[in-house]
Each structure stands twice: as C-alpha cells, then as structure tokens.
mmCIF file of C-alpha atoms in Angstrom:
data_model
loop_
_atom_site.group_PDB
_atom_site.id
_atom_site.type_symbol
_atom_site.label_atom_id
_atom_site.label_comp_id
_atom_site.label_asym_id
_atom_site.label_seq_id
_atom_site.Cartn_x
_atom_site.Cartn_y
_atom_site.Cartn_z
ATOM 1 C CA UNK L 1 0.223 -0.238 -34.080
ATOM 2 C CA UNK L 2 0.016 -3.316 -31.780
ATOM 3 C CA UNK L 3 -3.137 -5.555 -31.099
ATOM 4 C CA UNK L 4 -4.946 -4.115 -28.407
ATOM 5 C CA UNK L 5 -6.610 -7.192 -25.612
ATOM 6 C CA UNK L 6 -8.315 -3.717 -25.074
ATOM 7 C CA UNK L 7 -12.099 -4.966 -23.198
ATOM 8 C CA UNK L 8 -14.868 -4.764 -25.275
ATOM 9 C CA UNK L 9 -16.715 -1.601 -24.401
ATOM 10 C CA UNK L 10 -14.876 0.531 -21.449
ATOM 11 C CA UNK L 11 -15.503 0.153 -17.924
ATOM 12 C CA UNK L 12 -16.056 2.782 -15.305
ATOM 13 C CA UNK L 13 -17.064 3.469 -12.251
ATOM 14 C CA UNK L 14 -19.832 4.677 -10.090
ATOM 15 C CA UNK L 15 -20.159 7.874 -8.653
ATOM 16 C CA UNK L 16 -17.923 7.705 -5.875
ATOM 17 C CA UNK L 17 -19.204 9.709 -2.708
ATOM 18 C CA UNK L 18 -15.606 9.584 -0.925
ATOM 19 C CA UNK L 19 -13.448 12.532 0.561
ATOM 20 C CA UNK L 20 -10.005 12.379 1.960
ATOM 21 C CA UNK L 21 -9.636 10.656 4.744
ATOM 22 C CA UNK L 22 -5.695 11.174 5.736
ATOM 23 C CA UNK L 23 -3.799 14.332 6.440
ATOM 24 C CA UNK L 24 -0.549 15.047 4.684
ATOM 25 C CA UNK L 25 2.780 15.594 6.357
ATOM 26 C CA UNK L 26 4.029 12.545 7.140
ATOM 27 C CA UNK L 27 0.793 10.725 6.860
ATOM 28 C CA UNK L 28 -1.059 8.887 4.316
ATOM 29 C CA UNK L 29 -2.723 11.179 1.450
ATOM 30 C CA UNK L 30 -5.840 9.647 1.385
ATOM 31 C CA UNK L 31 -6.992 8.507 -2.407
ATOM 32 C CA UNK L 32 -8.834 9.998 -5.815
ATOM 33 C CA UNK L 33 -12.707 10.472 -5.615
ATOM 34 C CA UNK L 34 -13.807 9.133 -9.077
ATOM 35 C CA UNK L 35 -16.863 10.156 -10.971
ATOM 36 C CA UNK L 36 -19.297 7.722 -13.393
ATOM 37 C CA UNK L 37 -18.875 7.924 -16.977
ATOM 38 C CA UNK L 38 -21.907 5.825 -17.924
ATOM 39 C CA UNK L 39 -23.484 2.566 -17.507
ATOM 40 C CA UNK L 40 -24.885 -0.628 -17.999
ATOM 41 C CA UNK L 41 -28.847 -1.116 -17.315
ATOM 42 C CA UNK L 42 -28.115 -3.133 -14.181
ATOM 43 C CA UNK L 43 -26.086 -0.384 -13.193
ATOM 44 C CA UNK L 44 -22.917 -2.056 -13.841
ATOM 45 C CA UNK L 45 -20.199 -0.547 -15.257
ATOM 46 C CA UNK L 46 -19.794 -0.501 -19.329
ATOM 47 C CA UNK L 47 -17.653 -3.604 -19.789
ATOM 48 C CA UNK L 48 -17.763 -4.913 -16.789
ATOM 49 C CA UNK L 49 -20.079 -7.585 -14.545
ATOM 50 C CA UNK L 50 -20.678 -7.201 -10.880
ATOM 51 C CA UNK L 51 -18.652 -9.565 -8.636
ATOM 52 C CA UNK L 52 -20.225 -13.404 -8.477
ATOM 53 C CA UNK L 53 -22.105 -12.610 -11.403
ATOM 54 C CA UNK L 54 -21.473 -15.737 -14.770
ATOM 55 C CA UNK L 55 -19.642 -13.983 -17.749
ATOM 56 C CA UNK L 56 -19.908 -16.067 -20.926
ATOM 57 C CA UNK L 57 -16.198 -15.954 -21.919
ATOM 58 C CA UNK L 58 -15.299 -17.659 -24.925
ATOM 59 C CA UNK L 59 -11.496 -19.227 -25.348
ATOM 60 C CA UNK L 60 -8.972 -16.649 -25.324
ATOM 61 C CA UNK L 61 -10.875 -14.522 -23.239
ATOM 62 C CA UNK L 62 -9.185 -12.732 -19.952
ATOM 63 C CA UNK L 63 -10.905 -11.543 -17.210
ATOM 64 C CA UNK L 64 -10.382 -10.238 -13.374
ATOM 65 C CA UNK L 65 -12.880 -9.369 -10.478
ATOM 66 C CA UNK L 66 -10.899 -6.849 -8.456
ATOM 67 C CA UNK L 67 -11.824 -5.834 -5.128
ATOM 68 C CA UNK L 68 -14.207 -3.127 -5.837
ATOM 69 C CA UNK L 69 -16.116 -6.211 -6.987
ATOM 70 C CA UNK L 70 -15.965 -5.031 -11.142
ATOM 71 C CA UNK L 71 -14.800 -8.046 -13.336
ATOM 72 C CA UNK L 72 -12.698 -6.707 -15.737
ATOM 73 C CA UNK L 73 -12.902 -8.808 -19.643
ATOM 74 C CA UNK L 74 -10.964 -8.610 -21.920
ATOM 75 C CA UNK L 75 -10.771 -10.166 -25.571
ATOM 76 C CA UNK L 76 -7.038 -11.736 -24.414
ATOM 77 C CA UNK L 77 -4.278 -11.165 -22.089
ATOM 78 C CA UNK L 78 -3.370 -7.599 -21.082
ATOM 79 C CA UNK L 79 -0.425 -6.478 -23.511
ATOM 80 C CA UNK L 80 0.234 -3.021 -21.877
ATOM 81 C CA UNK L 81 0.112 -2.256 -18.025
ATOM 82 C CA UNK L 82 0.184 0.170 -15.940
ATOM 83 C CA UNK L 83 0.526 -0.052 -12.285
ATOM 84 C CA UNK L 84 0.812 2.478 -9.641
ATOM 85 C CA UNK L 85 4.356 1.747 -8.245
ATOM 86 C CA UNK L 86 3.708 -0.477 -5.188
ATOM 87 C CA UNK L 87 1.404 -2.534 -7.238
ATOM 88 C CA UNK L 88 3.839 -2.884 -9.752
ATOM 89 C CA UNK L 89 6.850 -3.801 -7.501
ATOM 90 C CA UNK L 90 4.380 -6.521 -5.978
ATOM 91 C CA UNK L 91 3.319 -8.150 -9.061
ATOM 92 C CA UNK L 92 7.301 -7.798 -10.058
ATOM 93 C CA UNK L 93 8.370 -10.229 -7.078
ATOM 94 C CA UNK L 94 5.454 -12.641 -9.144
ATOM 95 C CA UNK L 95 7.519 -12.802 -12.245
ATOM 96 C CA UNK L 96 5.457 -9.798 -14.099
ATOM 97 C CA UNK L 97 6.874 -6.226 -14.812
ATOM 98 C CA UNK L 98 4.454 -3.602 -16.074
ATOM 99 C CA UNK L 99 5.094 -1.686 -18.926
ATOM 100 C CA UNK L 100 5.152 1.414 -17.340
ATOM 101 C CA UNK L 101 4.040 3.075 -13.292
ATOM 102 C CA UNK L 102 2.663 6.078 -12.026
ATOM 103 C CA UNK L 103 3.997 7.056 -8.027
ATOM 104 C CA UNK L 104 7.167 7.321 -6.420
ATOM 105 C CA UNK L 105 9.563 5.762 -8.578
ATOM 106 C CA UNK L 106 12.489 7.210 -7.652
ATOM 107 C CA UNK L 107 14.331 9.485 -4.649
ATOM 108 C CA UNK L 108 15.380 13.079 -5.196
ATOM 109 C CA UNK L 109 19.276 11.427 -5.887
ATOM 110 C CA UNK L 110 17.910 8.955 -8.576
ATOM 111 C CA UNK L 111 18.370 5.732 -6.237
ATOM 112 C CA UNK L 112 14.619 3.178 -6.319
ATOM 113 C CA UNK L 113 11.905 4.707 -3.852
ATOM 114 C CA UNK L 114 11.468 1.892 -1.088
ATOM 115 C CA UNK L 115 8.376 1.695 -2.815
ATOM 116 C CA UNK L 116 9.971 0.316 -6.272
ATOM 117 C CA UNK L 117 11.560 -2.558 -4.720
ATOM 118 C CA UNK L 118 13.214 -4.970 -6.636
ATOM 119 C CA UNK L 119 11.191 -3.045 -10.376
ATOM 120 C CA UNK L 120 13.965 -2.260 -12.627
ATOM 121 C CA UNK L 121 13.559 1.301 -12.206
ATOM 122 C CA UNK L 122 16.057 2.714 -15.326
ATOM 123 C CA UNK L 123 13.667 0.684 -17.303
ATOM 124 C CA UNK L 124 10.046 1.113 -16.262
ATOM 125 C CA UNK L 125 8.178 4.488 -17.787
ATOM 126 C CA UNK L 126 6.605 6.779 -15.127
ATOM 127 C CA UNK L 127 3.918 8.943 -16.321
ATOM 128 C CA UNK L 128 3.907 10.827 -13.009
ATOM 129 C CA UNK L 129 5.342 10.580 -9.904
ATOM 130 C CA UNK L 130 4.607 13.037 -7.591
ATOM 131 C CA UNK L 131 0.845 13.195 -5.545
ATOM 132 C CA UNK L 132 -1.916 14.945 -8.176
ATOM 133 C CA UNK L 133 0.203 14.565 -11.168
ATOM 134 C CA UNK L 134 -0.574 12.257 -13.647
ATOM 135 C CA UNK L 135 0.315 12.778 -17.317
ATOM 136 C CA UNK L 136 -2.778 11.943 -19.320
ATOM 137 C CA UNK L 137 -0.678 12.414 -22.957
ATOM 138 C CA UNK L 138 1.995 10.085 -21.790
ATOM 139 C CA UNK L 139 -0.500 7.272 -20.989
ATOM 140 C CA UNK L 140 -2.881 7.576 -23.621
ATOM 141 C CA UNK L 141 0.239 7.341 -26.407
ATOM 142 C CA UNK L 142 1.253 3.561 -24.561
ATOM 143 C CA UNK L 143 -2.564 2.406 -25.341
ATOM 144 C CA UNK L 144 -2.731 0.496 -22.087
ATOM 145 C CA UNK L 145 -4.840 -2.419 -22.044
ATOM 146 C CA UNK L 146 -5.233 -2.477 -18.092
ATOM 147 C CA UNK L 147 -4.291 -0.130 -15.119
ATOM 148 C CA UNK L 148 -3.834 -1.540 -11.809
ATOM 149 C CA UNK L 149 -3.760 0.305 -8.699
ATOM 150 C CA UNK L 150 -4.264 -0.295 -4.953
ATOM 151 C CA UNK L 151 -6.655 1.201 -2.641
ATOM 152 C CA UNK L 152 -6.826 2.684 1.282
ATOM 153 C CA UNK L 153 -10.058 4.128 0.867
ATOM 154 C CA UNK L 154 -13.049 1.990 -0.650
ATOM 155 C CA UNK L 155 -13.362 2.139 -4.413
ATOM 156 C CA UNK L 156 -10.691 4.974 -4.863
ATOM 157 C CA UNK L 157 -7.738 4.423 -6.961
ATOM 158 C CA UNK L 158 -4.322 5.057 -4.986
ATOM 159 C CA UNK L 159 -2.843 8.052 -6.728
ATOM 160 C CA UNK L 160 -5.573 8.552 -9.544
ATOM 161 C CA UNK L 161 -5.911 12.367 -9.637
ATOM 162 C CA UNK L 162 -9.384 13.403 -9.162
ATOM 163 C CA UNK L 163 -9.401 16.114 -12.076
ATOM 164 C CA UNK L 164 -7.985 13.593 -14.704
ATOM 165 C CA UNK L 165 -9.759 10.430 -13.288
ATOM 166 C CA UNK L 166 -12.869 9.791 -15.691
ATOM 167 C CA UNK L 167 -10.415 10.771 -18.980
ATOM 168 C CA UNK L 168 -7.874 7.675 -17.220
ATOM 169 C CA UNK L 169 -10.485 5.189 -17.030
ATOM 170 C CA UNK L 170 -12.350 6.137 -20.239
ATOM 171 C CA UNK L 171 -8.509 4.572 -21.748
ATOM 172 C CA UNK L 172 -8.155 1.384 -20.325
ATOM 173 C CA UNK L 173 -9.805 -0.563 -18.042
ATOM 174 C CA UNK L 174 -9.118 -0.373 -14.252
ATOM 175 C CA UNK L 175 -8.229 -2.765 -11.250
ATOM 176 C CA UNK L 176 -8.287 -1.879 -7.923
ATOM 177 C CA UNK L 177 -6.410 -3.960 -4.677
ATOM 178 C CA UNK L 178 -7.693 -3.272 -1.257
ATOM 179 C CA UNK L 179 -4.635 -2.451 0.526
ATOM 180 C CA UNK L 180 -6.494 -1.130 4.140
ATOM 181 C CA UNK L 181 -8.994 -2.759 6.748
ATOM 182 C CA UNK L 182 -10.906 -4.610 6.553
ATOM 183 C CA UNK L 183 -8.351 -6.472 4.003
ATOM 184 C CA UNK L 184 -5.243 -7.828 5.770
ATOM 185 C CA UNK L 185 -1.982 -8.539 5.020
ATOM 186 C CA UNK L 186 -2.429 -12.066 4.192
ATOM 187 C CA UNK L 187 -5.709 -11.512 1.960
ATOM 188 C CA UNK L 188 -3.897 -8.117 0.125
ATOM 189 C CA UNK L 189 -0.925 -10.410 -0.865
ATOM 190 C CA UNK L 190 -3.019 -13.171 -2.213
ATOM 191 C CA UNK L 191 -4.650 -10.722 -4.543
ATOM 192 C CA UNK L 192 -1.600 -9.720 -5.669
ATOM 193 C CA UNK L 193 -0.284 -12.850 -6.248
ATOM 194 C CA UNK L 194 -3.425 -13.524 -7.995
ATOM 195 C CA UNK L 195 -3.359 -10.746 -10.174
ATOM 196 C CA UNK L 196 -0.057 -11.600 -11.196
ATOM 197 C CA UNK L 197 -0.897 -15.401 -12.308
ATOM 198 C CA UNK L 198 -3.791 -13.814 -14.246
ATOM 199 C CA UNK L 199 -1.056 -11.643 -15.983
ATOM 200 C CA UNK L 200 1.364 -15.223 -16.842
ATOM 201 C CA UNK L 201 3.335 -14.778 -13.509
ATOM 202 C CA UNK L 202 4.279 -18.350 -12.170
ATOM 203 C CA UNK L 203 3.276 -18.724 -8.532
ATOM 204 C CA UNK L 204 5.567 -22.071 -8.499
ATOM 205 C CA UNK L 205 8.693 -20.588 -9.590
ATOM 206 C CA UNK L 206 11.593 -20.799 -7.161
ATOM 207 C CA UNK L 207 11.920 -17.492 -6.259
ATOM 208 C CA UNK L 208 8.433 -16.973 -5.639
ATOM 209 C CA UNK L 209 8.332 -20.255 -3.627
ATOM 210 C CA UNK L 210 11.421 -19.194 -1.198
ATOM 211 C CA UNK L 211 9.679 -15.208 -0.773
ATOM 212 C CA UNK L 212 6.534 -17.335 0.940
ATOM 213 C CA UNK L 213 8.442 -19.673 2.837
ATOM 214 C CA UNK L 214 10.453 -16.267 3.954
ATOM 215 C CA UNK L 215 7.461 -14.779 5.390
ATOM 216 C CA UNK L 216 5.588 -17.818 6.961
ATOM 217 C CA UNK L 217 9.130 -18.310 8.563
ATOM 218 C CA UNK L 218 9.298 -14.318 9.203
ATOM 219 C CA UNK L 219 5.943 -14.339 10.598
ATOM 220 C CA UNK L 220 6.668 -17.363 13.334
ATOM 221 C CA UNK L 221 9.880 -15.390 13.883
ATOM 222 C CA UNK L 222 8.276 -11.935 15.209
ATOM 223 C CA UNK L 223 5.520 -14.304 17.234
ATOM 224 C CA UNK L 224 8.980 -15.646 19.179
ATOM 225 C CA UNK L 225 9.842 -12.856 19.458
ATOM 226 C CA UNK L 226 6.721 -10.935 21.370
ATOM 227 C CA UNK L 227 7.323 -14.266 23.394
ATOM 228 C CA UNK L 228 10.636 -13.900 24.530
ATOM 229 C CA UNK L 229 10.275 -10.335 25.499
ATOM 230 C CA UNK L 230 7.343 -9.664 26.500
ATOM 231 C CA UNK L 231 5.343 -6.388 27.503
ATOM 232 C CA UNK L 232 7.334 -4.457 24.521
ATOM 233 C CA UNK L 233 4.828 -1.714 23.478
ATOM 234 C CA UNK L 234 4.919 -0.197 19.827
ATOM 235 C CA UNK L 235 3.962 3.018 18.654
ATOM 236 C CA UNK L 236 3.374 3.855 14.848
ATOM 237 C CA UNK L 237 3.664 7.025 13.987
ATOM 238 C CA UNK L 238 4.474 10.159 11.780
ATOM 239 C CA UNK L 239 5.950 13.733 12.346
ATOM 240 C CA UNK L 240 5.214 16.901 10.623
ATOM 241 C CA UNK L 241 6.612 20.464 11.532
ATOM 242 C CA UNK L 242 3.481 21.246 13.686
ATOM 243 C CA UNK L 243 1.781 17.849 14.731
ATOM 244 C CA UNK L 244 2.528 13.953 15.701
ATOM 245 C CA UNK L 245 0.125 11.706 14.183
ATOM 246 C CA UNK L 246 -0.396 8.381 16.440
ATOM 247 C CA UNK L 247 -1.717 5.893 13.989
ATOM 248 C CA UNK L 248 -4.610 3.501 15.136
ATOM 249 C CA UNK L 249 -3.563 0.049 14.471
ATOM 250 C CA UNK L 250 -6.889 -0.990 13.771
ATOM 251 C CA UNK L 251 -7.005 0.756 10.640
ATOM 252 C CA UNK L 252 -4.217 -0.674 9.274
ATOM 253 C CA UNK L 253 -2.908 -4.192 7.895
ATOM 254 C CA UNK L 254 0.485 -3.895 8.645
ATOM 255 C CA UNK L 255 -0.043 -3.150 11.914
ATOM 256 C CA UNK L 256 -3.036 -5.109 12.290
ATOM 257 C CA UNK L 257 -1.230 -8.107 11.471
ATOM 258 C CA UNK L 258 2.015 -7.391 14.038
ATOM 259 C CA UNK L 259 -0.698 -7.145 16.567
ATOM 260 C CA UNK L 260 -2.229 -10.701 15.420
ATOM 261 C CA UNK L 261 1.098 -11.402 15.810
ATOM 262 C CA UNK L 262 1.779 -11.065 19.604
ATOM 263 C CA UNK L 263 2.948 -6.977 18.863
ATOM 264 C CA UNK L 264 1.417 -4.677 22.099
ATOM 265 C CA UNK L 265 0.723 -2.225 19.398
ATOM 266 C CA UNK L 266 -0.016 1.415 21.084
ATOM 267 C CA UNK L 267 -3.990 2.125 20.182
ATOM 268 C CA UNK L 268 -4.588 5.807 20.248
ATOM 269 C CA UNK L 269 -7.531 7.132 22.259
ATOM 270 C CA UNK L 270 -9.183 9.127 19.230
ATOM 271 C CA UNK L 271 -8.808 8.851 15.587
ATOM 272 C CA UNK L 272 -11.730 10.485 14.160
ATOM 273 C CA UNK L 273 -10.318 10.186 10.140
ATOM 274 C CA UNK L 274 -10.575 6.802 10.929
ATOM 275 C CA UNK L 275 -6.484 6.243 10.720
ATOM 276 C CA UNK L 276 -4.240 7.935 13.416
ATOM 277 C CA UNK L 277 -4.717 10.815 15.894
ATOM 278 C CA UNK L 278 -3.808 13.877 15.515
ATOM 279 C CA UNK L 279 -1.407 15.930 18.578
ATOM 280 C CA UNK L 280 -0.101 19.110 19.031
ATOM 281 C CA UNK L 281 4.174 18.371 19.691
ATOM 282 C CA UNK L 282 3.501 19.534 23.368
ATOM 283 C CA UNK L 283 1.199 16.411 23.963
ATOM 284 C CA UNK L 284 3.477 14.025 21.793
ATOM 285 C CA UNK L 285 4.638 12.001 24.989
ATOM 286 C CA UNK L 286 0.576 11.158 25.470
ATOM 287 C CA UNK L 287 0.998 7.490 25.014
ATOM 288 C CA UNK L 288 4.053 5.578 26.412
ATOM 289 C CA UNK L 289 5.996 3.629 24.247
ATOM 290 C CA UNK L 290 8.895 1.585 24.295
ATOM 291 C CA UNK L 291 9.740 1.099 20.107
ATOM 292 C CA UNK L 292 8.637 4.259 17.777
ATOM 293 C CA UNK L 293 7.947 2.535 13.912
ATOM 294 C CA UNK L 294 8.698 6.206 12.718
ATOM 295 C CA UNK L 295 7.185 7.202 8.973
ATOM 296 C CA UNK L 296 10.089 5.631 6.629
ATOM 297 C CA UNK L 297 8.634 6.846 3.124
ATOM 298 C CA UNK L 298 10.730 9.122 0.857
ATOM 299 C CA UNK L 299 9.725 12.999 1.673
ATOM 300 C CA UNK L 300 8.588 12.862 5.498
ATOM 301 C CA UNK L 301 10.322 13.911 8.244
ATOM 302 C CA UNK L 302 12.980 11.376 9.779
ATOM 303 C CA UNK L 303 14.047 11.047 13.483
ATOM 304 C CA UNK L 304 17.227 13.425 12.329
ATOM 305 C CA UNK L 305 14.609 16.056 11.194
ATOM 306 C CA UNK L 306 12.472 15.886 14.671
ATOM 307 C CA UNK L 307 15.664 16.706 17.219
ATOM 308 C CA UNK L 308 14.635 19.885 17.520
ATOM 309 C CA UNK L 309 11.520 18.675 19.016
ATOM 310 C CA UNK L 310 11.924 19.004 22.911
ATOM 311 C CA UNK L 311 8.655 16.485 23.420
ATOM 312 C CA UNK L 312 10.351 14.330 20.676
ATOM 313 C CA UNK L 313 13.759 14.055 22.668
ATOM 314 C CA UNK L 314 12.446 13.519 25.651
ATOM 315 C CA UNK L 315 10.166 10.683 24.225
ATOM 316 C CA UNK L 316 11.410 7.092 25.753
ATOM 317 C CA UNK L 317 12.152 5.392 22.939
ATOM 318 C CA UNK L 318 13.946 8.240 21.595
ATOM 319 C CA UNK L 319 15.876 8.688 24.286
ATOM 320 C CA UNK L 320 16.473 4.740 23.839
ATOM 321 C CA UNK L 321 17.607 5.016 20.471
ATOM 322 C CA UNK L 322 14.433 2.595 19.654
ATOM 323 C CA UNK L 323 13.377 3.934 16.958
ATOM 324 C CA UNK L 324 12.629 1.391 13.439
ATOM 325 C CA UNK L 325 11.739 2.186 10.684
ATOM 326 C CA UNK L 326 7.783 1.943 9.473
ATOM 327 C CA UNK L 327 7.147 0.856 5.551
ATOM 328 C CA UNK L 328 4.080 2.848 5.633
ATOM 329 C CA UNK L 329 2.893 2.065 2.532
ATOM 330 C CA UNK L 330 4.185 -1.944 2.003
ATOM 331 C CA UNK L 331 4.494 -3.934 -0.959
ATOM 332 C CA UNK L 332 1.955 -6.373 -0.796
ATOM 333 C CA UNK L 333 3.862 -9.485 -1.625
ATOM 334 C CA UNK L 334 5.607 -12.195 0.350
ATOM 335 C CA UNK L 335 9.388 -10.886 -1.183
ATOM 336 C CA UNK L 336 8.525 -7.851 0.187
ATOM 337 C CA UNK L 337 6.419 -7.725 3.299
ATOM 338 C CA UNK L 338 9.060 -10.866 4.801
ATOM 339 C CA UNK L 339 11.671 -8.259 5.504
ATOM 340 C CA UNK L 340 9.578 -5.905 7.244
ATOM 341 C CA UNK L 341 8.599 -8.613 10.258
ATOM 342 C CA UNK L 342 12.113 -9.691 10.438
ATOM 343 C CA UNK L 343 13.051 -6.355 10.937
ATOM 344 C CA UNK L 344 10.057 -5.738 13.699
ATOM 345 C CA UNK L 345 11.276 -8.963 14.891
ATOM 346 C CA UNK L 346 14.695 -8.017 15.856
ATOM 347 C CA UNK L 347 14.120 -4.706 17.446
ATOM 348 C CA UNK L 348 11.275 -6.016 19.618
ATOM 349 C CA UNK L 349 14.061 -8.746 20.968
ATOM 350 C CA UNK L 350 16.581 -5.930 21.207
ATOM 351 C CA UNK L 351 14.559 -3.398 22.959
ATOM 352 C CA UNK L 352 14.466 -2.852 26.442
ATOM 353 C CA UNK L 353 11.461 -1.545 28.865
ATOM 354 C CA UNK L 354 11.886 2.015 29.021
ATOM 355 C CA UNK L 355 7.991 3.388 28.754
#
C-alpha cells in the first residue's frame, strides 16, 4: 500500500442550502447540493482552516485555500488525484495529469470529449462519466489524497452526485474552482494555474509560457476584431426539442469576458435561474442576432438537429450560415481558452450584418 499525503483529519463541508439552478437539454446541469459531515468548534471544516486564517505548517507540509475559502493541509504533496474532467485537462496544459477523472471523458465513438483536451484519455481512469453517476467503489480502491473539481454554483462541486456526496468527501479531501460570475476568465485560469504549481506543475516551462502569450495575443486579436467590424451582435445559446434557451451573458465568464472584449453580446430580457432565458421555438427569433455561439458540448442538439425548426431556419444568422460553435463549459487554462477567442475572432470579422 502506498504512503498516503492523506490530510490529517478529513475535511467537509457545510450544509449547503443550494438547488439547481440550470435546466437540462442543451443547457448547463446546474451542480451537487452537499451536506455537513461534522465540524470544527469554529465551525470550520474537520481538517481544514477558513480562508486568511495562519496554519502552522511544518516543512513538508502541503496546503491549498480553494475558492470556497477551505484551506486544504496535507502532511505532503498530493500522491493520488482526482479531477473532474475539465479540471483535469486544465491542470494537464500546467504540466500535471491526475491519476484518474470523473465527467465526460470520452464521445459515444471513443474519440476525447472537447472537454478532455489535450488529457491522455486511453490512460486516465474515469470513475464515472455520465451526469449523477459516480462510482464510489472505484474511487475509494485508488485512496485519493485530493479531489479537485470546479464550480457554477457557489460551494457545489461540478458533477459530485448529491446521494454519494458526504461518502466522496469523507475519502479525500476536496477543492473546489469557481468557474461562474462573479469569477472571470482571467481570475478562473489563474487558479488553475495555481493549483497546478501547488501540485509540481512548472508555470515557466515553454509550453506553458507560449499557451499565455497565445491568449494575451488571442485576446488583442478578438478586440481588433469587434473594431474592424463593428455593430456585430452575438447570441449564446442552446436548443432542446421543445425550448431555446438565450443565455445571459452576465452570468457567464466566457461570455462576460468577449463582452469586456468589444463582443455586442445579445442580453436576454429575463433570466430568472439566473443563467439564460427560457422560449417556447415559436418566440425563438425574439432577439436579433447576427452570429449564433450554438451549444457545442457532446450530447446537445447541433444546428443539423434544429432544421426542422421553422423559427430556427428562419433565424438570421441561420439563414447566414453564422453559426460558431460555443465551448460551453471551457477549460480554464490559457492552452485552452486561446483557441476559443481566435475562433470568436474570426467569425465576428467574417460575418456580415444580417439582424
């Protein structure tokens, strides 16, 4: 059996008073409500010290204060990790792979879900993969040391089934990365990137060097571009087989940040789950648009899928062909957020006025 940098007593966390806050069908799932196992008299959790707050660490020690605010310590470095999958592919463009994911790994035909990106996917364990599943046997038997997830809702781990949630954290130690408002793009990469020095990636190696100079350079290149054609409005959205969901910028980074960056980003009228508004297919054409960022992850409904859709053909864009693709659920890192504005970039220079 290995040595364990397992932390000294485990860490939970408080009673979480969350629901779902995004609809499925082509829209965000919205993450696990987790329940209190215990702790501390300061009403910390077990093994863990609230955010600002001095930890005596002696050498050798490891520890991480994740976005919930909960320093994680540990007696050493984290030997086994586990990282829900865009996580993982994040820290992977640092120079650190995780022993093992839970989420989308892989397509229906075997080929790396765009959330993988560049993780070695024939070599990376999954102990689940699909929304609600989560194999509790699986994990327990790697005796993980950490588990890293992200987070669209406050405090609730990304794809952390509910039922399962306080057995998963009584095991190992958890760290959550705010991956919705009011984080950004540029603050939920630097925690990445921060995560992954903590876990002996190296910030100053080449590749990791050229990814940020990428994106600066990617980011300046979709700024030119709002420039040079100006009054280009962009719609983000998502299609199921009974409603078009109109997501409000505002709630998140991605789109946030093309809107810092010159973007006219469309801004539905209401979004009462806080993320996108919801419209029957016979009010689809509500707000005029001249590029659709369509719902790109693995499962929803593409453009191909909507034709039937009378209000969806007769859309502008559509009828434009401006339709890109929207990485709804990004890899927070500078590898893999870089392509994504070059991409916005270039069909907001090729797209004409048509709204």
């Amino acid at each position: 059996m290995k040595t364990s940098a397992r932390a000294r007593s485990v860490p939970h966390r408080t009673s979480l008073l969350r629901r779902s806050a995004l609809a499925a069908g082509g829209v965000l799932c919205a993450g696990a409500l987790l329940t209190a196992c215990g702790g501390n008299d300061d009403g910390t959790p077990g093994g863990a010290s609230a955010a600002g707050e001095d930890t005596e660490a002696s050498e050798g020690d490891w520890s991480f204060t994740d976005d919930r605010g909960v320093t994680v310590n540990l007696d050493g470095p984290p030997e086994t990790v586990v990282a829900f999958v865009g996580a993982a592919a994040a820290l992977h463009d640092y120079g650190v792979t995780v022993d093992a994911v839970f989420g989308p790994l892989v397509t229906p035909d075997g080929e790396p879900d765009v959330q993988a990106g560049d993780l070695p996917v024939d070599e990376v364990e999954s102990v689940g993969s699909a929304w609600g599943e989560f194999n509790l046997d699986a994990y327990a038997a790697l005796e993980p040391d950490l588990l890293v997830s992200t987070m669209f809702v406050e405090d609730a781990l990304w794809y952390v089934p509910d039922d399962s949630a306080a057995k998963i954290e009584g095991l190992a130690p958890t760290v959550g990365l705010s991956v919705a408002s009011p984080s950004t793009v540029v603050e939920a990469i630097d925690r990445h990137a921060e995560l992954a020095e903590a876990l002996g990636g190296d910030l100053s190696a080449e590749a990791v060097t050229e990814a940020r100079e990428r994106f600066e350079a990617a980011a300046e290149d979709l700024r030119q571009a709002t420039e040079e054609n100006p009054g280009i409005r962009v719609m983000a959205a998502s299609g199921s087989a009974d409603l078009f969901y109109v997501s409000d910028p505002k709630a998140s980074p991605d789109l946030s940040y093309f809107a810092e960056l010159g973007v006219e980003m469309v801004v539905p009228d209401e979004a009462p789950a806080g993320f996108f508004e919801e419209l029957s297919w016979e009010n689809a054409d509500r707000y005029d648009a001249d590029i659709i960022l369509l719902d790109g992850r693995t499962g929803v409904m593409r453009a191909e899928d909507l034709a039937d859709k009378p209000t969806w053909a007769q859309l502008p864009a559509v009828r434009a062909d401006q339709i890109a693709r929207w990485t709804t659920e990004p890899r927070y890192s500078h590898a893999g957020f870089a392509p994504i504005l070059e991409d916005l970039a270039e069909a907001i220079r090729n797209a004409e006025r048509v709204a």
